[in-house]
Short mmCIF file of C-alpha atoms in Angstrom, two decimals:
data_model
loop_
_atom_site.label_atom_id
_atom_site.label_comp_id
_atom_site.label_asym_id
_atom_site.label_seq_id
_atom_site.Cartn_x
_atom_site.Cartn_y
_atom_site.Cartn_z
CA MET A 288 112.33 125.42 111.44
CA LEU A 289 108.86 126.89 110.81
CA ALA A 290 110.20 128.91 107.87
CA TYR A 291 111.82 125.75 106.46
CA LEU A 292 108.58 123.75 106.79
CA ALA A 293 106.55 126.56 105.25
CA ARG A 294 108.94 126.81 102.29
CA ARG A 295 108.89 123.07 101.64
CA LEU A 296 105.09 122.90 101.88
CA ALA A 297 104.69 125.91 99.60
CA LEU A 298 106.94 124.32 96.99
CA ALA A 299 104.99 121.05 97.21
CA VAL A 300 101.66 122.85 96.73
CA LEU A 301 103.04 124.88 93.82
CA THR A 302 104.38 121.75 92.09
CA ILE A 303 101.10 119.85 92.36
CA TRP A 304 99.13 122.86 91.15
CA ALA A 305 101.46 123.33 88.16
CA ILE A 306 101.15 119.65 87.22
CA THR A 307 97.34 119.78 87.33
CA VAL A 308 97.25 122.94 85.19
CA LEU A 309 99.60 121.47 82.59
CA SER A 310 97.62 118.21 82.54
CA PHE A 311 94.41 120.13 81.93
CA VAL A 312 96.05 122.18 79.17
CA ILE A 313 97.24 118.97 77.47
CA ILE A 314 93.72 117.55 77.65
CA LYS A 315 92.35 120.67 75.96
CA LEU A 316 95.09 120.93 73.29
CA PRO A 317 93.59 118.66 70.60
CA PRO A 318 91.16 120.59 68.40
CA GLY A 319 87.46 120.02 69.02
CA ASP A 320 85.70 118.30 71.90
CA TYR A 321 83.09 115.62 72.54
CA ILE A 322 80.30 117.76 71.07
CA THR A 323 82.09 118.37 67.77
CA SER A 324 82.90 114.64 67.54
CA TYR A 325 79.26 113.80 68.25
CA ILE A 326 78.07 116.19 65.52
CA ALA A 327 80.57 114.69 63.06
CA GLN A 328 79.38 111.16 63.86
CA MET A 329 75.73 112.11 63.44
CA SER A 330 76.46 113.85 60.13
CA ALA A 331 78.41 110.85 58.84
CA SER A 332 75.48 108.55 59.62
CA GLY A 333 72.98 110.89 57.99
CA GLY A 334 71.62 112.35 61.23
CA PHE A 335 71.07 115.97 62.19
CA VAL A 336 71.82 117.85 65.40
CA SER A 337 70.00 121.12 65.94
CA GLU A 338 71.72 124.20 67.35
CA ALA A 339 69.49 124.05 70.42
CA GLU A 340 70.60 120.47 71.09
CA VAL A 341 74.24 121.46 70.66
CA GLN A 342 73.89 124.29 73.19
CA ALA A 343 72.07 121.99 75.64
CA LEU A 344 74.89 119.44 75.42
CA ARG A 345 77.52 122.12 75.95
CA ARG A 346 75.70 123.32 79.08
CA GLU A 347 75.33 119.75 80.35
CA TYR A 348 79.05 119.02 80.06
CA GLY A 349 80.18 122.51 81.10
CA LEU A 350 81.80 123.22 77.74
CA ASP A 351 80.10 126.61 77.52
CA GLN A 352 82.04 127.83 80.57
CA PRO A 353 85.37 129.73 80.54
CA GLY A 354 88.54 127.67 80.71
CA TYR A 355 89.23 128.41 84.38
CA VAL A 356 85.71 127.32 85.36
CA GLN A 357 86.16 124.05 83.43
CA TYR A 358 89.49 123.53 85.22
CA LEU A 359 87.95 124.06 88.67
CA ARG A 360 85.08 121.72 87.84
CA TRP A 361 87.53 119.10 86.56
CA MET A 362 89.70 119.35 89.69
CA THR A 363 86.67 119.07 91.97
CA MET A 364 85.59 115.86 90.23
CA VAL A 365 89.12 114.39 90.38
CA LEU A 366 89.51 115.16 94.09
CA HIS A 367 86.24 113.36 94.78
CA GLY A 368 87.27 110.37 92.69
CA ARG A 369 84.73 111.05 89.93
CA PHE A 370 86.06 110.81 86.41
CA GLY A 371 82.92 111.55 84.45
CA VAL A 372 81.09 109.42 81.91
CA ALA A 373 82.70 107.05 79.40
CA LEU A 374 81.04 108.43 76.29
CA GLU A 375 81.81 105.31 74.26
CA TRP A 376 79.78 103.11 76.63
CA LYS A 377 77.44 105.78 78.09
CA ARG A 378 78.37 104.66 81.60
CA PRO A 379 80.34 106.21 84.48
CA VAL A 380 84.07 105.69 84.15
CA SER A 381 84.14 104.05 87.60
CA GLU A 382 81.73 101.34 86.41
CA VAL A 383 83.71 100.67 83.24
CA ILE A 384 86.88 100.33 85.30
CA GLY A 385 85.08 98.18 87.87
CA ASP A 386 84.31 95.50 85.28
CA ARG A 387 88.04 94.83 84.96
CA LEU A 388 89.03 95.04 88.61
CA TRP A 389 89.47 91.29 89.17
CA LEU A 390 92.39 91.10 86.75
CA THR A 391 93.71 94.35 88.23
CA MET A 392 93.82 92.82 91.71
CA VAL A 393 95.59 89.67 90.47
CA VAL A 394 98.18 91.76 88.63
CA SER A 395 98.55 94.05 91.67
CA VAL A 396 99.43 91.19 94.01
CA ALA A 397 101.85 89.74 91.43
CA ALA A 398 103.52 93.14 90.99
CA ILE A 399 103.93 93.57 94.76
CA VAL A 400 105.52 90.12 95.06
CA VAL A 401 107.92 90.83 92.18
CA THR A 402 108.84 94.16 93.81
CA TRP A 403 109.65 92.49 97.13
CA ALA A 404 111.66 89.78 95.38
CA LEU A 405 113.83 92.41 93.66
CA ALA A 406 114.01 95.03 96.41
CA ILE A 407 114.98 92.87 99.40
CA PRO A 408 118.24 91.48 97.94
CA ILE A 409 119.16 94.94 96.64
CA GLY A 410 118.46 96.48 100.04
CA ILE A 411 120.48 93.92 101.98
CA THR A 412 123.44 94.12 99.61
CA GLY A 413 123.38 97.92 99.52
CA ALA A 414 123.14 98.28 103.29
CA LEU A 415 126.06 95.91 103.90
CA LEU A 416 128.29 97.43 101.22
CA ALA A 417 127.42 101.12 101.77
CA PRO A 418 130.96 102.23 102.86
CA LYS A 419 132.58 100.40 99.93
CA LEU A 420 130.07 101.86 97.46
CA LEU A 421 130.82 105.41 98.62
CA ALA A 422 134.55 104.79 98.40
CA LEU A 423 134.11 103.32 94.92
CA MET A 424 132.34 106.51 93.86
CA GLY A 425 135.39 108.54 94.90
CA GLY A 426 134.25 109.60 98.35
CA SER A 427 136.96 110.79 100.70
CA PRO A 428 137.49 108.95 104.03
CA ALA A 429 135.75 111.83 105.83
CA LEU A 430 132.77 111.68 103.47
CA VAL A 431 132.50 107.90 103.83
CA ALA A 432 132.60 108.20 107.62
CA THR A 433 129.85 110.84 107.57
CA GLY A 434 127.59 109.43 104.89
CA TRP A 435 127.75 105.64 104.98
CA ARG A 436 124.89 105.34 107.48
CA TYR A 437 122.70 107.56 105.31
CA THR A 438 123.50 105.39 102.28
CA ALA A 439 122.91 102.15 104.20
CA ILE A 440 119.50 103.27 105.44
CA MET A 441 118.35 104.57 102.06
CA LEU A 442 119.45 101.43 100.21
CA GLY A 443 118.23 99.13 102.96
CA GLY A 444 114.82 100.82 102.93
CA ASN A 445 114.47 100.91 99.15
CA VAL A 446 111.64 98.38 99.36
CA VAL A 447 109.30 101.01 100.86
CA ILE A 448 110.18 103.48 98.10
CA LEU A 449 109.45 100.90 95.40
CA LEU A 450 106.19 99.85 97.05
CA LEU A 451 105.09 103.46 97.48
CA PHE A 452 105.31 104.16 93.75
CA LEU A 453 104.09 100.72 92.70
CA VAL A 454 100.90 100.76 94.77
CA ASN A 455 100.20 104.35 93.74
CA ALA A 456 100.47 103.21 90.12
CA ILE A 457 97.86 100.55 90.94
CA PHE A 458 95.53 103.19 92.36
CA ARG A 459 95.95 105.44 89.33
CA GLY A 460 95.43 102.57 86.93
CA ALA A 461 92.16 101.74 88.68
CA GLY A 462 91.00 105.36 88.53
CA ASP A 463 91.74 106.15 92.20
CA ALA A 464 94.11 109.05 91.53
CA ALA A 465 92.73 110.91 94.56
CA ILE A 466 93.93 108.15 96.89
CA ALA A 467 97.38 108.18 95.27
CA MET A 468 97.56 111.94 95.79
CA ARG A 469 96.55 111.64 99.47
CA VAL A 470 99.22 108.98 100.02
CA LEU A 471 101.95 111.24 98.62
CA TRP A 472 100.71 114.21 100.62
CA PHE A 473 100.79 112.13 103.81
CA ALA A 474 104.23 110.60 103.15
CA ASN A 475 105.88 113.85 102.03
CA ILE A 476 104.44 116.01 104.80
CA LEU A 477 105.61 113.46 107.36
CA ASN A 478 109.05 113.48 105.73
CA ILE A 479 109.18 117.30 105.76
CA VAL A 480 108.21 117.45 109.44
CA LEU A 481 110.48 114.65 110.64
CA GLY A 482 113.52 115.78 108.60
CA PRO A 483 114.59 118.75 110.78
CA CYS A 484 113.64 116.82 113.92
CA PHE A 485 116.05 113.95 113.25
CA ILE A 486 118.74 116.09 111.59
CA PHE A 487 118.97 118.79 114.30
CA GLY A 488 117.66 116.80 117.29
CA LEU A 489 114.60 118.93 117.98
CA GLY A 490 112.63 118.07 121.13
CA PRO A 491 112.74 114.39 122.06
CA PHE A 492 114.29 113.34 118.74
CA PRO A 493 117.97 112.30 118.60
CA LYS A 494 120.40 114.50 116.67
CA LEU A 495 121.49 112.26 113.79
CA GLY A 496 122.84 114.80 111.31
CA VAL A 497 122.91 113.57 107.73
CA THR A 498 121.68 110.14 108.83
CA GLY A 499 118.53 111.80 110.17
CA ALA A 500 117.48 112.75 106.66
CA ALA A 501 117.50 109.08 105.63
CA VAL A 502 115.62 108.05 108.76
CA ALA A 503 112.93 110.70 108.16
CA THR A 504 112.56 109.76 104.50
CA THR A 505 112.27 106.04 105.23
CA ILE A 506 109.76 106.57 108.05
CA GLY A 507 107.65 108.97 105.96
CA ARG A 508 107.51 106.70 102.93
CA GLY A 509 107.08 103.61 105.11
CA CYS A 510 104.03 105.17 106.74
CA GLY A 511 102.75 106.00 103.26
CA VAL A 512 103.05 102.32 102.29
CA LEU A 513 101.19 101.28 105.47
CA TYR A 514 98.40 103.69 104.54
CA GLN A 515 98.31 102.19 101.03
CA LEU A 516 98.10 98.62 102.32
CA TRP A 517 95.41 99.61 104.82
CA THR A 518 93.42 101.20 101.99
CA LEU A 519 93.79 98.09 99.81
CA SER A 520 92.66 95.76 102.60
CA ARG A 521 89.80 97.93 103.94
CA GLY A 522 88.06 98.46 100.62
CA ARG A 523 88.35 102.25 100.63
CA GLY A 524 89.08 102.34 96.91
CA ARG A 525 88.14 100.51 93.74
CA VAL A 526 90.87 97.90 94.19
CA VAL A 527 90.28 95.66 97.21
CA ILE A 528 92.79 92.91 97.95
CA THR A 529 91.39 90.12 100.11
CA ARG A 530 92.76 86.80 101.33
CA ARG A 531 91.65 84.97 98.19
CA HIS A 532 93.88 87.23 96.07
CA LEU A 533 97.00 86.43 98.12
CA ARG A 534 98.37 83.65 95.96
CA LEU A 535 101.28 83.46 93.57
CA GLU A 536 100.52 83.70 89.85
CA PRO A 537 103.78 82.69 88.12
CA VAL A 538 102.35 83.27 84.64
CA VAL A 539 101.25 86.81 85.50
CA MET A 540 104.57 87.55 87.25
CA LEU A 541 106.59 86.38 84.26
CA ARG A 542 104.43 88.45 81.94
CA LEU A 543 105.00 91.52 84.13
CA LEU A 544 108.76 90.99 83.97
CA ARG A 545 108.66 90.49 80.20
CA LEU A 546 106.55 93.60 79.56
CA SER A 547 108.55 95.79 81.92
CA GLY A 548 112.00 94.46 81.05
CA ASN A 549 112.68 96.83 78.19
CA ALA A 550 111.32 99.82 80.09
CA ILE A 551 113.50 98.92 83.09
CA PHE A 552 116.55 98.68 80.83
CA GLN A 553 115.72 102.03 79.22
CA ILE A 554 115.37 103.84 82.55
CA LEU A 555 118.41 102.07 84.01
CA ILE A 556 120.61 103.33 81.17
CA GLY A 557 119.51 106.92 81.68
CA THR A 558 119.64 106.83 85.48
CA ALA A 559 122.90 104.94 85.87
CA SER A 560 124.70 107.43 83.63
CA TRP A 561 124.39 110.00 86.42
CA ILE A 562 126.52 107.72 88.57
CA GLY A 563 129.32 108.06 86.04
CA LEU A 564 129.06 111.85 86.19
CA VAL A 565 129.15 111.82 89.98
CA ARG A 566 132.27 109.65 89.85
CA ILE A 567 133.99 112.23 87.63
CA LEU A 568 132.87 115.15 89.81
CA SER A 569 133.95 113.47 93.04
CA SER A 570 137.58 113.75 91.91
CA PHE A 571 137.28 117.54 92.25
CA GLY A 572 136.30 117.47 95.93
CA SER A 573 133.18 117.57 98.05
CA SER A 574 132.44 121.25 97.31
CA ALA A 575 132.03 120.55 93.58
CA LEU A 576 129.84 117.55 94.34
CA ALA A 577 127.70 119.54 96.78
CA GLY A 578 127.20 122.38 94.29
CA TYR A 579 126.25 119.92 91.56
CA THR A 580 123.75 118.18 93.86
CA ILE A 581 122.02 121.44 94.80
CA GLY A 582 121.88 122.63 91.19
CA ILE A 583 120.49 119.33 89.88
CA ARG A 584 117.88 119.18 92.66
CA ILE A 585 116.55 122.59 91.65
CA ILE A 586 116.53 121.55 87.98
CA VAL A 587 114.70 118.27 88.67
CA PHE A 588 112.07 120.18 90.65
CA ALA A 589 111.53 122.54 87.70
CA LEU A 590 111.30 119.62 85.26
CA LEU A 591 108.44 117.86 87.09
CA PRO A 592 105.65 119.73 85.25
CA SER A 593 107.44 119.10 81.96
CA TRP A 594 107.58 115.38 82.66
CA GLY A 595 103.85 115.52 83.29
CA MET A 596 103.36 117.13 79.89
CA ALA A 597 105.62 114.55 78.23
CA ASN A 598 103.68 111.68 79.81
CA ALA A 599 100.42 113.26 78.73
CA ALA A 600 101.75 113.49 75.17
CA ALA A 601 102.67 109.79 75.31
CA THR A 602 99.11 108.98 76.35
CA MET A 603 97.73 111.02 73.47
CA VAL A 604 99.99 109.19 71.02
CA GLY A 605 98.79 105.81 72.26
CA GLN A 606 95.14 106.83 72.08
CA SER A 607 95.48 108.38 68.62
CA LEU A 608 97.28 105.35 67.20
CA GLY A 609 94.66 103.11 68.79
CA ALA A 610 92.02 105.14 66.97
CA ARG A 611 94.09 104.78 63.75
CA LYS A 612 94.80 108.49 63.57
CA PRO A 613 98.61 108.75 63.31
CA GLU A 614 98.44 112.31 61.96
CA ARG A 615 96.64 113.44 65.10
CA ALA A 616 99.27 111.66 67.21
CA GLU A 617 102.10 113.45 65.43
CA ARG A 618 100.37 116.82 65.66
CA SER A 619 99.76 116.32 69.39
CA VAL A 620 103.45 115.64 70.01
CA TRP A 621 104.64 118.77 68.21
CA ILE A 622 102.04 120.91 69.99
CA ALA A 623 103.00 119.47 73.39
CA GLY A 624 106.67 120.03 72.59
CA PHE A 625 106.01 123.65 71.66
CA TYR A 626 104.15 124.40 74.89
CA ASN A 627 106.81 122.56 76.86
CA MET A 628 109.45 124.68 75.14
CA ILE A 629 107.67 127.88 76.17
CA PHE A 630 107.46 126.72 79.78
CA LEU A 631 111.02 125.45 80.08
CA GLY A 632 112.37 128.43 78.14
CA ALA A 633 110.88 130.78 80.73
CA VAL A 634 112.16 128.62 83.61
CA GLY A 635 115.63 128.39 82.04
CA LEU A 636 115.84 132.16 81.64
CA ALA A 637 114.85 132.62 85.28
CA PHE A 638 117.49 130.11 86.39
CA VAL A 639 120.24 131.79 84.36
CA LEU A 640 119.41 135.22 85.77
CA ALA A 641 118.67 134.21 89.36
CA ALA A 642 121.12 131.31 89.79
CA PRO A 643 123.14 132.89 92.68
CA VAL A 644 119.97 133.75 94.60
CA LEU A 645 118.50 130.28 94.16
CA ILE A 646 121.68 128.46 95.20
CA ARG A 647 122.08 130.65 98.31
CA LEU A 648 118.61 129.57 99.44
CA PHE A 649 120.18 126.17 100.15
CA THR A 650 123.78 127.00 101.12
CA SER A 651 125.95 129.98 102.01
CA ASP A 652 129.23 128.06 101.79
CA PRO A 653 131.50 130.21 99.57
CA ALA A 654 133.25 127.07 98.29
CA VAL A 655 129.97 125.44 97.16
CA VAL A 656 127.99 128.38 95.73
CA PRO A 657 130.14 128.92 92.57
CA TYR A 658 129.77 125.27 91.55
CA GLY A 659 126.02 125.32 92.17
CA VAL A 660 125.62 128.51 90.11
CA ALA A 661 127.68 127.08 87.25
CA CYS A 662 125.67 123.84 87.24
CA LEU A 663 122.33 125.65 87.26
CA ARG A 664 123.32 128.04 84.49
CA PHE A 665 125.09 125.65 82.12
CA VAL A 666 122.36 123.01 82.32
CA SER A 667 119.62 125.64 81.91
CA TYR A 668 121.14 126.77 78.61
CA GLY A 669 119.81 123.59 77.05
CA PHE A 670 116.25 123.79 78.38
CA LEU A 671 114.78 124.62 74.96
CA PHE A 672 116.21 121.36 73.63
CA TYR A 673 115.20 119.37 76.71
CA ALA A 674 111.59 120.48 76.24
CA TYR A 675 111.27 118.74 72.89
CA GLY A 676 113.55 115.86 73.87
CA MET A 677 111.37 114.81 76.81
CA VAL A 678 108.17 114.90 74.77
CA LEU A 679 109.65 113.08 71.77
CA THR A 680 111.24 110.23 73.74
CA GLN A 681 108.02 109.67 75.68
CA ALA A 682 106.07 109.77 72.40
CA PHE A 683 108.06 106.75 71.20
CA ASN A 684 107.13 104.92 74.40
CA GLY A 685 103.49 105.88 73.97
CA ALA A 686 103.56 104.35 70.49
CA GLY A 687 104.98 101.12 71.89
CA ASP A 688 108.39 101.72 70.29
CA THR A 689 110.45 101.37 73.49
CA TRP A 690 113.67 100.27 71.78
CA THR A 691 114.24 103.57 69.97
CA PRO A 692 114.55 105.68 73.17
CA THR A 693 116.57 102.85 74.74
CA TRP A 694 119.21 102.99 72.01
CA LEU A 695 119.12 106.79 72.09
CA ASN A 696 119.77 106.78 75.85
CA LEU A 697 122.61 104.29 75.44
CA PHE A 698 124.33 106.39 72.79
CA CYS A 699 123.69 109.88 74.18
CA PHE A 700 124.46 109.13 77.82
CA TRP A 701 126.97 106.28 77.93
CA LEU A 702 128.81 106.59 74.62
CA TRP A 703 128.67 110.40 74.38
CA GLU A 704 127.92 112.20 77.65
CA ILE A 705 130.26 110.35 80.04
CA PRO A 706 133.34 110.28 77.73
CA LEU A 707 132.73 113.93 76.80
CA ALA A 708 132.42 114.91 80.47
CA TYR A 709 135.73 113.21 81.26
CA VAL A 710 137.52 114.83 78.32
CA LEU A 711 136.20 118.32 79.06
CA ALA A 712 136.77 118.05 82.81
CA ARG A 713 140.12 116.23 82.94
CA VAL A 714 141.83 116.49 79.54
CA VAL A 715 140.75 119.97 78.47
CA GLY A 716 140.99 121.18 82.06
CA LEU A 717 137.55 122.74 82.52
CA GLY A 718 137.00 120.93 85.81
CA PRO A 719 133.42 120.49 87.06
CA ARG A 720 132.20 122.99 84.47
CA GLY A 721 133.20 120.50 81.81
CA VAL A 722 130.77 118.01 83.31
CA PHE A 723 127.97 120.59 83.32
CA ILE A 724 128.65 121.45 79.68
CA ALA A 725 128.63 117.75 78.76
CA ILE A 726 125.17 117.35 80.33
CA THR A 727 123.81 120.19 78.19
CA ILE A 728 125.40 118.85 75.01
CA ALA A 729 124.22 115.27 75.63
CA PHE A 730 120.60 116.19 76.29
CA SER A 731 120.58 118.54 73.30
CA THR A 732 121.95 115.71 71.15
CA LEU A 733 119.20 113.44 72.46
CA ALA A 734 116.57 115.99 71.47
CA LEU A 735 117.94 116.46 67.94
CA ALA A 736 118.33 112.71 67.35
CA SER A 737 114.83 112.04 68.70
CA ALA A 738 113.36 114.69 66.39
CA ALA A 739 115.12 113.21 63.36
CA LEU A 740 113.89 109.68 64.11
CA PHE A 741 110.41 110.90 64.99
CA ARG A 742 110.08 112.63 61.62
CA ARG A 743 110.90 109.38 59.83
CA GLY A 744 107.58 108.06 61.15
CA ARG A 745 108.42 104.41 61.71
CA TRP A 746 106.85 104.61 65.18
CA LYS A 747 103.46 104.93 63.42
CA LEU A 748 103.81 101.35 62.14
CA LYS A 749 104.59 99.81 65.53
CA LYS A 750 102.24 96.97 66.50
CA VAL A 751 101.68 96.38 70.20
#
């Protein structure tokens, strides 16, 4: 158990560190810095900045230090909740954010109410229909008997998962990223510790098997939500929700639904397509499904830093278009895509070469390992395409053009990936490997189509 906990904690630390490094790299990618912009502004207005003044400013902001020193200084400030000075207003970022906190608190309460209104019916329905849902997905009677309680608990407790991510988004939006990070550390560490206890029945804990994993996850994330709500009510962060904020704002709630509707539809299309793939794979038995699950879990873990880079690129696109600099936005996307390609290319090569070793870290079942290896290798072959695809689709969102990636997802996943997976797996006779090949082809198609549409440049004209 100690080795398991140590491995999970080490992976969590490594992931967070990789995300912070990639975020810092993205911040430093655009050419120039505040000092060069300041010199350009002074020159345009007829002013003059001496070399001594330039060097003094670089020392003041730490820009004369090596990159690793700047990274450590940046991380120290973030962990303490300090985000520097807003150079446009010559004020601390926390003060600039604080001026807008009232609206933030109103929107936060409205968002929480909307989340509860959506999550509770979904949770009740999912918990009651868990056995039927598993059977509908092609689960065998033995699998349904083993896994329906896990499914019922996860679906029934979905409200805590939604609240965990929603409230953390509120903290980040208010500039309290350090609180959001502490919440996730607390919830995930609790989940890691309780998982083996409930699964294997360690000490006073009951032995629940697969169901124990759902119980541990729900308890860990539920405790994270309690910590979030305590923080919001106690005034430990910039957003403080008091009794006077606890009222319904129908106008704000409707606006939230309207603004998020397209994004929800876009994500739903991409996420729900995986259900179709699972349905196809389930017809080949539980071993194929288990191997696929392990392979995809490893892949998703590796993609987390890349998603961070894609989101950072989307932010840069929005900022550049807001500053009326579409050329800088386009250049930022291609640079981010190139660095993402280097990262994912290296990860993909490692996965192809070390696939058997990686899969055996999670299972030694001889019936499962071949499927896990095939999934990891076939999907990794397309990592170079995925790298650009993730950045480009998020760039459209950053520009406010959310319909383009929505239509791309609909075509590439529902009209292309799922039919292709069925044909390759069932008609051609490739079995589960046909599904893995279809995933690679679909995501590569998405990348190529996104690049073609991005080059056309219509996203630069989008008005938000």
